[in-house]
PDB file of C-alpha atoms in Angstrom:
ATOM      1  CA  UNK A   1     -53.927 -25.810  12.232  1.00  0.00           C
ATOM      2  CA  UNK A   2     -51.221 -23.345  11.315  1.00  0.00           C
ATOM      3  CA  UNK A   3     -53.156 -21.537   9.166  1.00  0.00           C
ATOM      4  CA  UNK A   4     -55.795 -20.944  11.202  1.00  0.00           C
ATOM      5  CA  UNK A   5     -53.472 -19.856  14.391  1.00  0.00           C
ATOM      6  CA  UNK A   6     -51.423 -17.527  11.458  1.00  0.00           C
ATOM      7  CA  UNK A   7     -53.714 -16.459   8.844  1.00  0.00           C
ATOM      8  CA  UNK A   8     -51.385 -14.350   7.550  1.00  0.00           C
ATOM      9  CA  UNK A   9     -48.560 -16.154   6.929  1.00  0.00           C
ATOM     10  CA  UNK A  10     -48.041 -17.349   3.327  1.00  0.00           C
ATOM     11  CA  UNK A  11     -46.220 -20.774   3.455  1.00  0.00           C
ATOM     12  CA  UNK A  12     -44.236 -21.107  -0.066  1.00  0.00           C
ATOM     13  CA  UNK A  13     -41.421 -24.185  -1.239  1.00  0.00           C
ATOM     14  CA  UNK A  14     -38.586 -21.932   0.006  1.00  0.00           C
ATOM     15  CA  UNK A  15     -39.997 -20.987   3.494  1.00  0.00           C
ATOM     16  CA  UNK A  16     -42.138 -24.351   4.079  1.00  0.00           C
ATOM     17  CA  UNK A  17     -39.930 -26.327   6.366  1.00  0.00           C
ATOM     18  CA  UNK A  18     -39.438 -30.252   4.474  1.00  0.00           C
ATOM     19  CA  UNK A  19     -40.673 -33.254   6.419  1.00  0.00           C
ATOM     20  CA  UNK A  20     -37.133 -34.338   7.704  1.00  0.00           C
ATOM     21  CA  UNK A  21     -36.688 -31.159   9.202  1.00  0.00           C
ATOM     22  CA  UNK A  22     -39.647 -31.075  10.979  1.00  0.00           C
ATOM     23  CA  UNK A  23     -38.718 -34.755  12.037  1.00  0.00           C
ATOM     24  CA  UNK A  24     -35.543 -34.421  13.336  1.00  0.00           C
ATOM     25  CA  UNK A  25     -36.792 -31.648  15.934  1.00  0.00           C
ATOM     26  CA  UNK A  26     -39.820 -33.984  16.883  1.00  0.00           C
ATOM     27  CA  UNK A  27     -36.947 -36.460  17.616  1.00  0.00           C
ATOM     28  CA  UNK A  28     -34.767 -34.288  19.737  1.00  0.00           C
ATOM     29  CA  UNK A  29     -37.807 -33.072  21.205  1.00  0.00           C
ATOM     30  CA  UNK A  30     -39.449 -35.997  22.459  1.00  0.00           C
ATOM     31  CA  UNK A  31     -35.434 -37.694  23.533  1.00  0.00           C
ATOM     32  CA  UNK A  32     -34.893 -34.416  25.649  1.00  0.00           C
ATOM     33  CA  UNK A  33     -32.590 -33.118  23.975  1.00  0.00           C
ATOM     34  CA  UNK A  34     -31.772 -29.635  22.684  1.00  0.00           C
ATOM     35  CA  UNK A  35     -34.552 -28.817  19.630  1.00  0.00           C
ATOM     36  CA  UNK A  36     -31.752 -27.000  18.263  1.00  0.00           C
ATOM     37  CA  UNK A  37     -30.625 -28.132  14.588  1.00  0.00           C
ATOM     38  CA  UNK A  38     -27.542 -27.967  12.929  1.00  0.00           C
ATOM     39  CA  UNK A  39     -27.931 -25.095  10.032  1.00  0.00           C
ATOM     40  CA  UNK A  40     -27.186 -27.458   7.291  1.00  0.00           C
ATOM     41  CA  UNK A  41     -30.104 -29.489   7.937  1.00  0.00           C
ATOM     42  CA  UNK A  42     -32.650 -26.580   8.087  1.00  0.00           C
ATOM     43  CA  UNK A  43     -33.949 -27.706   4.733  1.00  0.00           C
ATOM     44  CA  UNK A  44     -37.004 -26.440   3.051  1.00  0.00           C
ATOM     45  CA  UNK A  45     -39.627 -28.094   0.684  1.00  0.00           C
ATOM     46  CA  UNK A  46     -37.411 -26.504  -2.477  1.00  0.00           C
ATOM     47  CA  UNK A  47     -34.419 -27.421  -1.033  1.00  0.00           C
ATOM     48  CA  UNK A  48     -35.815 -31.314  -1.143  1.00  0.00           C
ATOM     49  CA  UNK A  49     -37.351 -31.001  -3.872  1.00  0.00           C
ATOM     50  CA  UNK A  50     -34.129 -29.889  -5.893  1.00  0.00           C
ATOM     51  CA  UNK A  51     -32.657 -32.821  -4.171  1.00  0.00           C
ATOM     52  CA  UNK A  52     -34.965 -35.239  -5.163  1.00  0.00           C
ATOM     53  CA  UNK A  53     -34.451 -34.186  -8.698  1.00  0.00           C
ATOM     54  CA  UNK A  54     -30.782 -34.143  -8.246  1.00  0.00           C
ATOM     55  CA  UNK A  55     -31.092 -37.997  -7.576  1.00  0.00           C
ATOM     56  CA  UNK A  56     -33.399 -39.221 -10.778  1.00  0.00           C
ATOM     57  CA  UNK A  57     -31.236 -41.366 -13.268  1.00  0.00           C
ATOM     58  CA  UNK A  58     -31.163 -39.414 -16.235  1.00  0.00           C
ATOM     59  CA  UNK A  59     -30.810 -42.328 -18.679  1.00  0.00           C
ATOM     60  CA  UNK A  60     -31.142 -46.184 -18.817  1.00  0.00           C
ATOM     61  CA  UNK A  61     -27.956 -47.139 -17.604  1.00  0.00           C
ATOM     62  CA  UNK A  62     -27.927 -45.016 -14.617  1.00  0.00           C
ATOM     63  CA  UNK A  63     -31.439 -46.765 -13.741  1.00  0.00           C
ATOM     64  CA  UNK A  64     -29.813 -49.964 -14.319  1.00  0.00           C
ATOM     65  CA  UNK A  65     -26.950 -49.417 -12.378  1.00  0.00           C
ATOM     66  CA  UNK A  66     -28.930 -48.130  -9.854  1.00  0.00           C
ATOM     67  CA  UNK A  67     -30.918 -50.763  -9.436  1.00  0.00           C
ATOM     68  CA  UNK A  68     -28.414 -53.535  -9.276  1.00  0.00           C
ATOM     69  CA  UNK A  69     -25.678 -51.829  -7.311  1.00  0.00           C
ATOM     70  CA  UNK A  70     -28.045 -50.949  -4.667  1.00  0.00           C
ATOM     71  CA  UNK A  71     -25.951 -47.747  -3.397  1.00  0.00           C
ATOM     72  CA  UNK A  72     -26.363 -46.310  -0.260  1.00  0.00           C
ATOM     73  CA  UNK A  73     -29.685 -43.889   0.324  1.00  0.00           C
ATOM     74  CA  UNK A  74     -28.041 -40.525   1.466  1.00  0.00           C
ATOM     75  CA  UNK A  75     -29.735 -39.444   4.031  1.00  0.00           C
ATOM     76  CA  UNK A  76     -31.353 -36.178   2.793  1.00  0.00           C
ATOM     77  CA  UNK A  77     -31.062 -32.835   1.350  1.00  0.00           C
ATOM     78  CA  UNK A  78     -28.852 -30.354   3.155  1.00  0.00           C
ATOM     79  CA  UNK A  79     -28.678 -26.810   3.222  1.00  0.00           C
ATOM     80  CA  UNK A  80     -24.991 -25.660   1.146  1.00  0.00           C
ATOM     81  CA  UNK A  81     -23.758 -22.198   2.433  1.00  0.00           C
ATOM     82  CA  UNK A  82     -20.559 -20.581   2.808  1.00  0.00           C
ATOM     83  CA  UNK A  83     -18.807 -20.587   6.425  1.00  0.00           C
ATOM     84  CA  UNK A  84     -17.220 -17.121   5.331  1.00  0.00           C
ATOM     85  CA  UNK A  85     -19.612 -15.687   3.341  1.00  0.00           C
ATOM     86  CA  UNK A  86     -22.005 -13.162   3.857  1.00  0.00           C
ATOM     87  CA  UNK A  87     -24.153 -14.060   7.312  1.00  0.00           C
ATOM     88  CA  UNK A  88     -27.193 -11.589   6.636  1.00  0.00           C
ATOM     89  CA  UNK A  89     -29.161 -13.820   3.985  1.00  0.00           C
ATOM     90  CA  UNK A  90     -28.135 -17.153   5.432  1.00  0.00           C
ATOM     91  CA  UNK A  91     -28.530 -15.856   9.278  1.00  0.00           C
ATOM     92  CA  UNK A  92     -32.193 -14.339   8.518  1.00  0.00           C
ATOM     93  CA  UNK A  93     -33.530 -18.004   6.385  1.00  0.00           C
ATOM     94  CA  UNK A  94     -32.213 -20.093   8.556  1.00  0.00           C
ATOM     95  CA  UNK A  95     -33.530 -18.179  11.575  1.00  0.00           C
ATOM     96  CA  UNK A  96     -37.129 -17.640  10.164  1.00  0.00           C
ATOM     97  CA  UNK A  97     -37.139 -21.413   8.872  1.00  0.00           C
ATOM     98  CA  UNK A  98     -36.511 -23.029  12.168  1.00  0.00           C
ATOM     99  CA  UNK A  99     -39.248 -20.711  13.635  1.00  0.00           C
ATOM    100  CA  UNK A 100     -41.863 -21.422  11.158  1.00  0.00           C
ATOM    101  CA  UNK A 101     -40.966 -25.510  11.967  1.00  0.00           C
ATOM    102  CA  UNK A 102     -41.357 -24.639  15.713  1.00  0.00           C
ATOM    103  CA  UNK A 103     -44.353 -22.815  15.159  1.00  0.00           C
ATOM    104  CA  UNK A 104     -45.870 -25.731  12.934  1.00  0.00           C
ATOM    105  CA  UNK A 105     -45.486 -28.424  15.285  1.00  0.00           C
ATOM    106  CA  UNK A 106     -46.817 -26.175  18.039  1.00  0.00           C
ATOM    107  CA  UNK A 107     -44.005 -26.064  20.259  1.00  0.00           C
ATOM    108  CA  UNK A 108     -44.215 -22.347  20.582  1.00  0.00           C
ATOM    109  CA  UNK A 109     -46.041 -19.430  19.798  1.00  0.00           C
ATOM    110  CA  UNK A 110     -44.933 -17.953  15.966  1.00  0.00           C
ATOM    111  CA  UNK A 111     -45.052 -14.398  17.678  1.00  0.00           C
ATOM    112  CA  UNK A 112     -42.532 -15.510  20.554  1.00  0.00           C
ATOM    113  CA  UNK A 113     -39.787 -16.822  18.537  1.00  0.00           C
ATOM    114  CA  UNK A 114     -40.074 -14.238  15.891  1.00  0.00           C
ATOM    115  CA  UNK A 115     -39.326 -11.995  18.491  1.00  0.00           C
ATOM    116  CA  UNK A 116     -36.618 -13.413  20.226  1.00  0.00           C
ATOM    117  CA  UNK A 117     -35.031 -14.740  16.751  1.00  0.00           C
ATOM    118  CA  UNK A 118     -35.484 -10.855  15.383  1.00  0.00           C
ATOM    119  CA  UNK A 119     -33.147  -9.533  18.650  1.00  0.00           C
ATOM    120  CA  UNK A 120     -30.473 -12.448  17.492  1.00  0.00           C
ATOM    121  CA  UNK A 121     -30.533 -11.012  14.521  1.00  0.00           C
ATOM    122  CA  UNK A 122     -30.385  -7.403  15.443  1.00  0.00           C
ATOM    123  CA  UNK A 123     -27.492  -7.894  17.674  1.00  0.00           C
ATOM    124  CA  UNK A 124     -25.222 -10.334  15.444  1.00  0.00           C
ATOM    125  CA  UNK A 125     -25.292  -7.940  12.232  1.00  0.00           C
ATOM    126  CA  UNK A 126     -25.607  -4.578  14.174  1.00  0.00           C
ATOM    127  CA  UNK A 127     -22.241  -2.700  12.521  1.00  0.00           C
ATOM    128  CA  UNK A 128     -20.018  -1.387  15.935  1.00  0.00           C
ATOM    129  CA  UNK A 129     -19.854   2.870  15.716  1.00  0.00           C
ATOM    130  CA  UNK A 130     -16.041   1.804  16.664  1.00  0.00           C
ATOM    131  CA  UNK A 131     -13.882   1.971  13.477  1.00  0.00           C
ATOM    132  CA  UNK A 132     -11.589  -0.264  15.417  1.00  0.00           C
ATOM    133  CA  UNK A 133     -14.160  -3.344  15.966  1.00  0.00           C
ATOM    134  CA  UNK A 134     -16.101  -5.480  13.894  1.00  0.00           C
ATOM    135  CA  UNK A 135     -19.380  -7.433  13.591  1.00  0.00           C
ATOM    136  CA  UNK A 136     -19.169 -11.554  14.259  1.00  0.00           C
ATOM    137  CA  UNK A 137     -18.511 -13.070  11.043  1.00  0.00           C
ATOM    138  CA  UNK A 138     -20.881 -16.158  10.001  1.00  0.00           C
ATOM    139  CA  UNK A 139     -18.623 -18.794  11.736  1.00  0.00           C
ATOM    140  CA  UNK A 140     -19.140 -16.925  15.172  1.00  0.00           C
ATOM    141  CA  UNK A 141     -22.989 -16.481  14.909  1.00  0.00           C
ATOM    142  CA  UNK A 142     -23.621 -20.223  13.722  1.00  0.00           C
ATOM    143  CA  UNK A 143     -21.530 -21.054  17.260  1.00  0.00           C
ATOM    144  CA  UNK A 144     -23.448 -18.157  19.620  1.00  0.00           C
ATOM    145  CA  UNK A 145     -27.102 -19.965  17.908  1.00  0.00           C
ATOM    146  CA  UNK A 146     -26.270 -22.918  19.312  1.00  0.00           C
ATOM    147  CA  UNK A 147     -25.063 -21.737  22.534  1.00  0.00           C
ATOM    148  CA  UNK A 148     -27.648 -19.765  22.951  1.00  0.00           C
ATOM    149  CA  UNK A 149     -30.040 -22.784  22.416  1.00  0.00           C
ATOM    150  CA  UNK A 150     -27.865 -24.871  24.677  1.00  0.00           C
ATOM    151  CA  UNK A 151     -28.961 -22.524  28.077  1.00  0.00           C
ATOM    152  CA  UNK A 152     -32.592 -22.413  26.491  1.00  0.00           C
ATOM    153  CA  UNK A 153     -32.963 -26.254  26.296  1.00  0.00           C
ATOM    154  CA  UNK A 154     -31.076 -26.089  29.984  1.00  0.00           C
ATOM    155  CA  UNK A 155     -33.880 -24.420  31.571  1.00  0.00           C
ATOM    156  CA  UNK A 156     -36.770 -26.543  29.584  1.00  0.00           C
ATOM    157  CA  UNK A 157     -35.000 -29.599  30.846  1.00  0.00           C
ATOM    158  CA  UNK A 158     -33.335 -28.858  34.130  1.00  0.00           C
ATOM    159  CA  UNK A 159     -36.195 -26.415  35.704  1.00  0.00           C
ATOM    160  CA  UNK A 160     -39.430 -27.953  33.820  1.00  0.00           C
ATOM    161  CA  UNK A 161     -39.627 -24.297  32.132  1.00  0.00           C
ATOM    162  CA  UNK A 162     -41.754 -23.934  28.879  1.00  0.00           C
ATOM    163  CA  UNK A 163     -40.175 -23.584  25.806  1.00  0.00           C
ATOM    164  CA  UNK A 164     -41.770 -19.942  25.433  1.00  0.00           C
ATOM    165  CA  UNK A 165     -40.815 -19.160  28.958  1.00  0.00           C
ATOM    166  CA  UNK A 166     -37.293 -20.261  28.550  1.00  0.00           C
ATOM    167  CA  UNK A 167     -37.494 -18.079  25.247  1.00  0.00           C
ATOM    168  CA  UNK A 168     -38.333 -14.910  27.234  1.00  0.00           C
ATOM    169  CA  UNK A 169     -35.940 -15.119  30.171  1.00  0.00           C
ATOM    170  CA  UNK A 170     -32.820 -16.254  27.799  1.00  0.00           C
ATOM    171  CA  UNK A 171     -33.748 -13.257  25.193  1.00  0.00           C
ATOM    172  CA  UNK A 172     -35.122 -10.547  27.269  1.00  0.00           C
ATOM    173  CA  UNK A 173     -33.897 -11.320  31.197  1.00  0.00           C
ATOM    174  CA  UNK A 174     -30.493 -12.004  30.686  1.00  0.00           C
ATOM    175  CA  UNK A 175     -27.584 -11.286  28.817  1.00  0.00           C
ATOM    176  CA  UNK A 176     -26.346 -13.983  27.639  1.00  0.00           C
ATOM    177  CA  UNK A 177     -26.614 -13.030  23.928  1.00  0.00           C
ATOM    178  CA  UNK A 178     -24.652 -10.202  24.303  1.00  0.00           C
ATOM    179  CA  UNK A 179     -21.012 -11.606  25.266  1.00  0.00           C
ATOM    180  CA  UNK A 180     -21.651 -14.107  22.338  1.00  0.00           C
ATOM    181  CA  UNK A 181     -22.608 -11.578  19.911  1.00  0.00           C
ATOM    182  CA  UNK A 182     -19.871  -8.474  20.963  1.00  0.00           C
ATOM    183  CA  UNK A 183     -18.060  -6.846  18.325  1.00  0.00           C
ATOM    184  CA  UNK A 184     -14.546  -8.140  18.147  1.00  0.00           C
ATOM    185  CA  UNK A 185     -11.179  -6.472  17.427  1.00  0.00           C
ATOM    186  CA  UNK A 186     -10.533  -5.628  13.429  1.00  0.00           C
ATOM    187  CA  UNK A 187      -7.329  -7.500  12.677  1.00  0.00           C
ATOM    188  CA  UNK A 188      -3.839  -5.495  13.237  1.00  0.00           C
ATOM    189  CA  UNK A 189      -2.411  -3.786   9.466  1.00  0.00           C
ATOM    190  CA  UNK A 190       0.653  -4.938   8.204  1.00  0.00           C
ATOM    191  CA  UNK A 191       3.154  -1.675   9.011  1.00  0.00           C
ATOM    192  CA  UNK A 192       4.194  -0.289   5.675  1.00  0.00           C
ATOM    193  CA  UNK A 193       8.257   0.043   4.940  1.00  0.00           C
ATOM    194  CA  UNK A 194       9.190   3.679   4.652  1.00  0.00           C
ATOM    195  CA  UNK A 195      10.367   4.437   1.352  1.00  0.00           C
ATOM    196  CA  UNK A 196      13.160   7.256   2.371  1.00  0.00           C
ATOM    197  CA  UNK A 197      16.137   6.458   3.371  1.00  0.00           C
ATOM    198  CA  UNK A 198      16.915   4.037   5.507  1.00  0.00           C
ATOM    199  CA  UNK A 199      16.355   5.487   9.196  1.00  0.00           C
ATOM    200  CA  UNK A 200      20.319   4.851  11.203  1.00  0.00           C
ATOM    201  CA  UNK A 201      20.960   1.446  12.794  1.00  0.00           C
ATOM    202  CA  UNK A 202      18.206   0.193  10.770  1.00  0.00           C
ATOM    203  CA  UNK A 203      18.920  -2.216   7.528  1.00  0.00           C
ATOM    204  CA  UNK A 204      18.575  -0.977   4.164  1.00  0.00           C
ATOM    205  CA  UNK A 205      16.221  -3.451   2.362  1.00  0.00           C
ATOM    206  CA  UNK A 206      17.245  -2.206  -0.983  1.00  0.00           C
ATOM    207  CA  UNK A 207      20.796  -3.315  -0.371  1.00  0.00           C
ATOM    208  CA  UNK A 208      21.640  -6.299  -1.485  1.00  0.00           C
ATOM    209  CA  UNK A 209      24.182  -9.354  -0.542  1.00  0.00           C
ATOM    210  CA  UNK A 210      25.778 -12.278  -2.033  1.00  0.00           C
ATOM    211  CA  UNK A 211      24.985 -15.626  -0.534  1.00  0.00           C
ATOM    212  CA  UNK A 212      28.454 -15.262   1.627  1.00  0.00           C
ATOM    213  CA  UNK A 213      27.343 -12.268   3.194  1.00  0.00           C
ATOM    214  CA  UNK A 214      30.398 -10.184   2.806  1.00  0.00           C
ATOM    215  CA  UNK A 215      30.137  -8.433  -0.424  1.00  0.00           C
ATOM    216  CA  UNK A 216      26.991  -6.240  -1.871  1.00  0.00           C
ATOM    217  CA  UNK A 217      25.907  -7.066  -5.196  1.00  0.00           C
ATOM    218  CA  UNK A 218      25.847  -4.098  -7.457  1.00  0.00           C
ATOM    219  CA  UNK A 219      21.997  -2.885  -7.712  1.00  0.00           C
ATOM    220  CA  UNK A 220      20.517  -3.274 -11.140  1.00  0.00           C
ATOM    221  CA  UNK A 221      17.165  -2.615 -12.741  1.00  0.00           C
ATOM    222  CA  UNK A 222      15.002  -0.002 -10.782  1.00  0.00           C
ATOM    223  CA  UNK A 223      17.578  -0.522  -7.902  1.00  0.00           C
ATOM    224  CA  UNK A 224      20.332   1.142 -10.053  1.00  0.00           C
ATOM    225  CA  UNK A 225      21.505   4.433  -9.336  1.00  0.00           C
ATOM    226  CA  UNK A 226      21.166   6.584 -12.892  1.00  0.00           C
ATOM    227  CA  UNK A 227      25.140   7.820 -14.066  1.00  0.00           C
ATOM    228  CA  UNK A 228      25.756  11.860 -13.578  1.00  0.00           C
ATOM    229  CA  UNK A 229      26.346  13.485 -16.803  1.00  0.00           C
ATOM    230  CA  UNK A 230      30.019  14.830 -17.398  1.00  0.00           C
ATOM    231  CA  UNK A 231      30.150  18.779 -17.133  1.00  0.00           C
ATOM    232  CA  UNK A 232      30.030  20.587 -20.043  1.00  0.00           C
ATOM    233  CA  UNK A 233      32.757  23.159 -20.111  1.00  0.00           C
ATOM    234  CA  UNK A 234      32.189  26.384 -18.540  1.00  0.00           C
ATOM    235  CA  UNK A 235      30.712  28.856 -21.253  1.00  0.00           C
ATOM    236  CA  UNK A 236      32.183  31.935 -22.366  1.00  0.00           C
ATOM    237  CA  UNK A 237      31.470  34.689 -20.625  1.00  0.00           C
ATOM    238  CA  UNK A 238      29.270  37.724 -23.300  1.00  0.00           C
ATOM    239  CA  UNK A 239      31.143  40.397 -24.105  1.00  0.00           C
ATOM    240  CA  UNK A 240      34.907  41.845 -23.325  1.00  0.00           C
ATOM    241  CA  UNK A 241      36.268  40.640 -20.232  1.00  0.00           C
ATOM    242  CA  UNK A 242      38.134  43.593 -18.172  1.00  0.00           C
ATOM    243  CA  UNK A 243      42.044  43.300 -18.711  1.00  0.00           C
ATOM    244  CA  UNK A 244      43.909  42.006 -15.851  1.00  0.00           C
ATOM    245  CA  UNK A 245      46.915  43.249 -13.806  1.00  0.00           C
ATOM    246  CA  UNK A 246      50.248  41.570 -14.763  1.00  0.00           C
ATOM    247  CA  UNK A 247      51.175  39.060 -12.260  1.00  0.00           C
ATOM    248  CA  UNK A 248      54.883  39.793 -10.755  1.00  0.00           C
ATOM    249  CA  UNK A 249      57.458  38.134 -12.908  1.00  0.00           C
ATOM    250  CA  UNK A 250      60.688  36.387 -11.670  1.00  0.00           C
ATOM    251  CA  UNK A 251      63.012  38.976 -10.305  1.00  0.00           C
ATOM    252  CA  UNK A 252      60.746  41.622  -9.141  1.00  0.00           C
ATOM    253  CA  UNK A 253      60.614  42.475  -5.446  1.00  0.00           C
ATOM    254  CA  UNK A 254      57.318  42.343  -3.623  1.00  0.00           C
ATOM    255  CA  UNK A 255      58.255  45.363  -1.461  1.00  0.00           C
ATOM    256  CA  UNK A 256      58.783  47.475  -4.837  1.00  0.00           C
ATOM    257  CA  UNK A 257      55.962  49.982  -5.653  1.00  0.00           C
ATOM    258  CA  UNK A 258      53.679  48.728  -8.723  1.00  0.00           C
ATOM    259  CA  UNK A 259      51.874  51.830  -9.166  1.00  0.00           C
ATOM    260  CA  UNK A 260      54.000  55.139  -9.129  1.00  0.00           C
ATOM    261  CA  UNK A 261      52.696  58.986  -9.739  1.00  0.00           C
ATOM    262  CA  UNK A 262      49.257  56.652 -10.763  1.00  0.00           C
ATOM    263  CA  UNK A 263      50.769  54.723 -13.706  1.00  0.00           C
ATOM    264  CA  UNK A 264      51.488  51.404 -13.687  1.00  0.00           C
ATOM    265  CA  UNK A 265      55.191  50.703 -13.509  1.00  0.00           C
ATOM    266  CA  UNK A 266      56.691  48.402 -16.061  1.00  0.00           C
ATOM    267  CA  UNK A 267      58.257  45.399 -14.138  1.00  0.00           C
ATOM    268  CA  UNK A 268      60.227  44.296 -17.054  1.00  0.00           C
ATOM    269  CA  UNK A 269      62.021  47.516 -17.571  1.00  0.00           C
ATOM    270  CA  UNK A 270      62.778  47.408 -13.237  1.00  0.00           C
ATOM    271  CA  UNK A 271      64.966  43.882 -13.784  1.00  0.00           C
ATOM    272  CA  UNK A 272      66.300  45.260 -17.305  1.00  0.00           C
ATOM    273  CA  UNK A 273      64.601  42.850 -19.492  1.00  0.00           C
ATOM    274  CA  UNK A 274      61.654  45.369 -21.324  1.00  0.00           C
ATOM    275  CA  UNK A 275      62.882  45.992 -25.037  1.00  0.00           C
ATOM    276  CA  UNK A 276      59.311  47.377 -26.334  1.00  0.00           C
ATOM    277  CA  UNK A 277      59.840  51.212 -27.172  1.00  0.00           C
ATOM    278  CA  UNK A 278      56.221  51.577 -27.016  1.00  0.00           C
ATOM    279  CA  UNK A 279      55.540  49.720 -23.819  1.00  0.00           C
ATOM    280  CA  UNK A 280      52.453  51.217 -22.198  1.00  0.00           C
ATOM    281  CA  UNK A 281      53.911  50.834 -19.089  1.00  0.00           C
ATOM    282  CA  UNK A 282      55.854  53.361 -17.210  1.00  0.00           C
ATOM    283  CA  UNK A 283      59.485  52.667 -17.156  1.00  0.00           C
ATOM    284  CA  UNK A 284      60.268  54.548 -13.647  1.00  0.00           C
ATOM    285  CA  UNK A 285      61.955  52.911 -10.777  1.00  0.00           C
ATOM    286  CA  UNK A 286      59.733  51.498  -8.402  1.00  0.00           C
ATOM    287  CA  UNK A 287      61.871  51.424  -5.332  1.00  0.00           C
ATOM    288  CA  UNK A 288      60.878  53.210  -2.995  1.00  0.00           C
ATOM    289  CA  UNK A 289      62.689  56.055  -1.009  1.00  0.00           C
ATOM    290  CA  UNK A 290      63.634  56.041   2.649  1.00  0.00           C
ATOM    291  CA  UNK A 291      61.307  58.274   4.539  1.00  0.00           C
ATOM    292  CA  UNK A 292      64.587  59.695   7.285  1.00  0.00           C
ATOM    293  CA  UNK A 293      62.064  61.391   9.389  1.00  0.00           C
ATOM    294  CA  UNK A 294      62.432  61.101  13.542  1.00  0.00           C
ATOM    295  CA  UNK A 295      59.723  58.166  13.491  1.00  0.00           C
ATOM    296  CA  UNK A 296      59.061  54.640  14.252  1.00  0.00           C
ATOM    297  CA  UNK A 297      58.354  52.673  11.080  1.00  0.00           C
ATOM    298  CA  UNK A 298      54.090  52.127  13.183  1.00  0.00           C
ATOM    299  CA  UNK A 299      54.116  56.117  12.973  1.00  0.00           C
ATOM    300  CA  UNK A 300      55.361  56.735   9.472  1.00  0.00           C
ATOM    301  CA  UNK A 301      51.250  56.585   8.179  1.00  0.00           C
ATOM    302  CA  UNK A 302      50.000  59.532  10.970  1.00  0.00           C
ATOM    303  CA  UNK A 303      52.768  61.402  10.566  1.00  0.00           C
ATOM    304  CA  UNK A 304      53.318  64.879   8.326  1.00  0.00           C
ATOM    305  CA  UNK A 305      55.737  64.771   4.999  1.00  0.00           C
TER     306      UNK A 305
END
């Protein structure tokens, strides 16, 4: 029958819905309860098959053991995916597997849960143009699914809606896919230390303490502050440096002329101690005469001599 309502679906092992799939909807179907199933049981034909494989002894003693233990049957293969992996693969199987066993047991049209499953999918993996925000991760679309399912089965039960009617109005009416499916908030960055110096009544992280608390351990390793080099002595200067005027020597008067007639007076020879017959100094006196003109000492500079 399905392939003569969908002649142009291919049915293959890995999109073929297994028999306890399609049985546990029946079952939830016909006890009026939700025909939603949990993800991990949305098995395929492969996915059994693989299982049944999984579960052949490989040698005589596992037969044997098998046979007179008598373990427990599990209860079938099961979808294995990762909560926090990526949700675009596992979202778009799981989503066209469940509508393939809907469509084969003729609950609903193929055409009408494509369509609704195809804006679930749109909406849950839809990237947010906010930098700030970010898509529901797997964990959060596996939880808006079932809720989703929850208000669909609502209305099929509680108002005596068809499935494919209940499809339409959840979907395409309302909006209840789109508070369950809303970007959410990237998580806050951790602030990053400043590596200057330390900014004033802040503490310096780099500083370090003994146990006690009272006195700082000397840094060492990168912490440790690199030893100044010792100044080298200052370098001689190029060339002749210019001679330099005699400092006064004990016994000369400050108020005695240094420089008289433009030579430079000898300040040994003023206090009687120069010996040197060829001093290049002048041997004059260097004190100074008293001006006796009609003057205050503030007018000697202005007035004539």
């Amino acid at each position: 029958d399905y392939l003569m309502k969908y002649p142009g679906e291919l049915l293959t092992p890995a999109n073929t819905p297994s028999v306890e799939f399609l049985s546990l909807i029946r079952q939830h179907q016909e006890s009026g309860q939700s025909v939603w199933i949990p993800w991990r049981q949305r098995t395929s034909e492969a996915d059994f098959l693989h299982w049944e494989e999984s579960r052949r002894p490989r040698c005589d003693r596992q037969m044997l053991r098998s046979l007179l233990d008598l373990p427990d049957e599990a209860a079938g293969p099961t979808f294995g995916f990762s909560i926090n992996g990526p949700s675009e693969s596992v979202l778009r199987r799981c989503l066209d597997l469940f509508a393939t066993a809907l469509a084969l047991l003729d609950l609903v049209h193929l055409a009408t849960i494509k369509r609704f499953n195809d804006k679930f999918f749109t909406m849950a993996t839809t990237p947010p143009s906010d930098n700030t925000l970010r898509a529901p991760v797997l964990q959060e679309v596996v939880h808006a699914d079932r809720a989703v399912w929850m208000t669909v089965s609502a209305l099929v039960r509680d108002q005596a809606w068809s499935l494919t009617d209940s499809l339409n109005e959840v979907g395409f009416c309302r909006h209840d896919m789109a508070p369950l499916l809303q970007p959410r908030p990237k998580p806050a960055r951790a602030p990053q230390l400043p590596s200057g110096p330390a900014s004033p009544g802040k503490p310096n992280l780099r500083k370090r303490t003994n146990p006690d608390g009272q006195h700082p351990v000397p840094p060492s390793g990168a912490d440790a502050a690199i030893p100044k080099a010792a100044p080298k002595g200052k370098a001689k200067a190029k060339g002749k440096a210019a001679p330099s005027k005699p400092g006064p020597i004990p016994g000369f008067d400050p108020s005695w002329a240094r420089v008289v007639d433009g030579a430079d007076v000898c300040m040994k020879h003023a206090i009687g101690k120069c010996a040197n017959p060829n001093c290049k100094y002048a041997h004059v006196c260097p004190v100074s005469k008293p001006c006796g003109q009609p003057h205050t000492a503030l007018e000697h500079a202005a007035a004539p001599h």
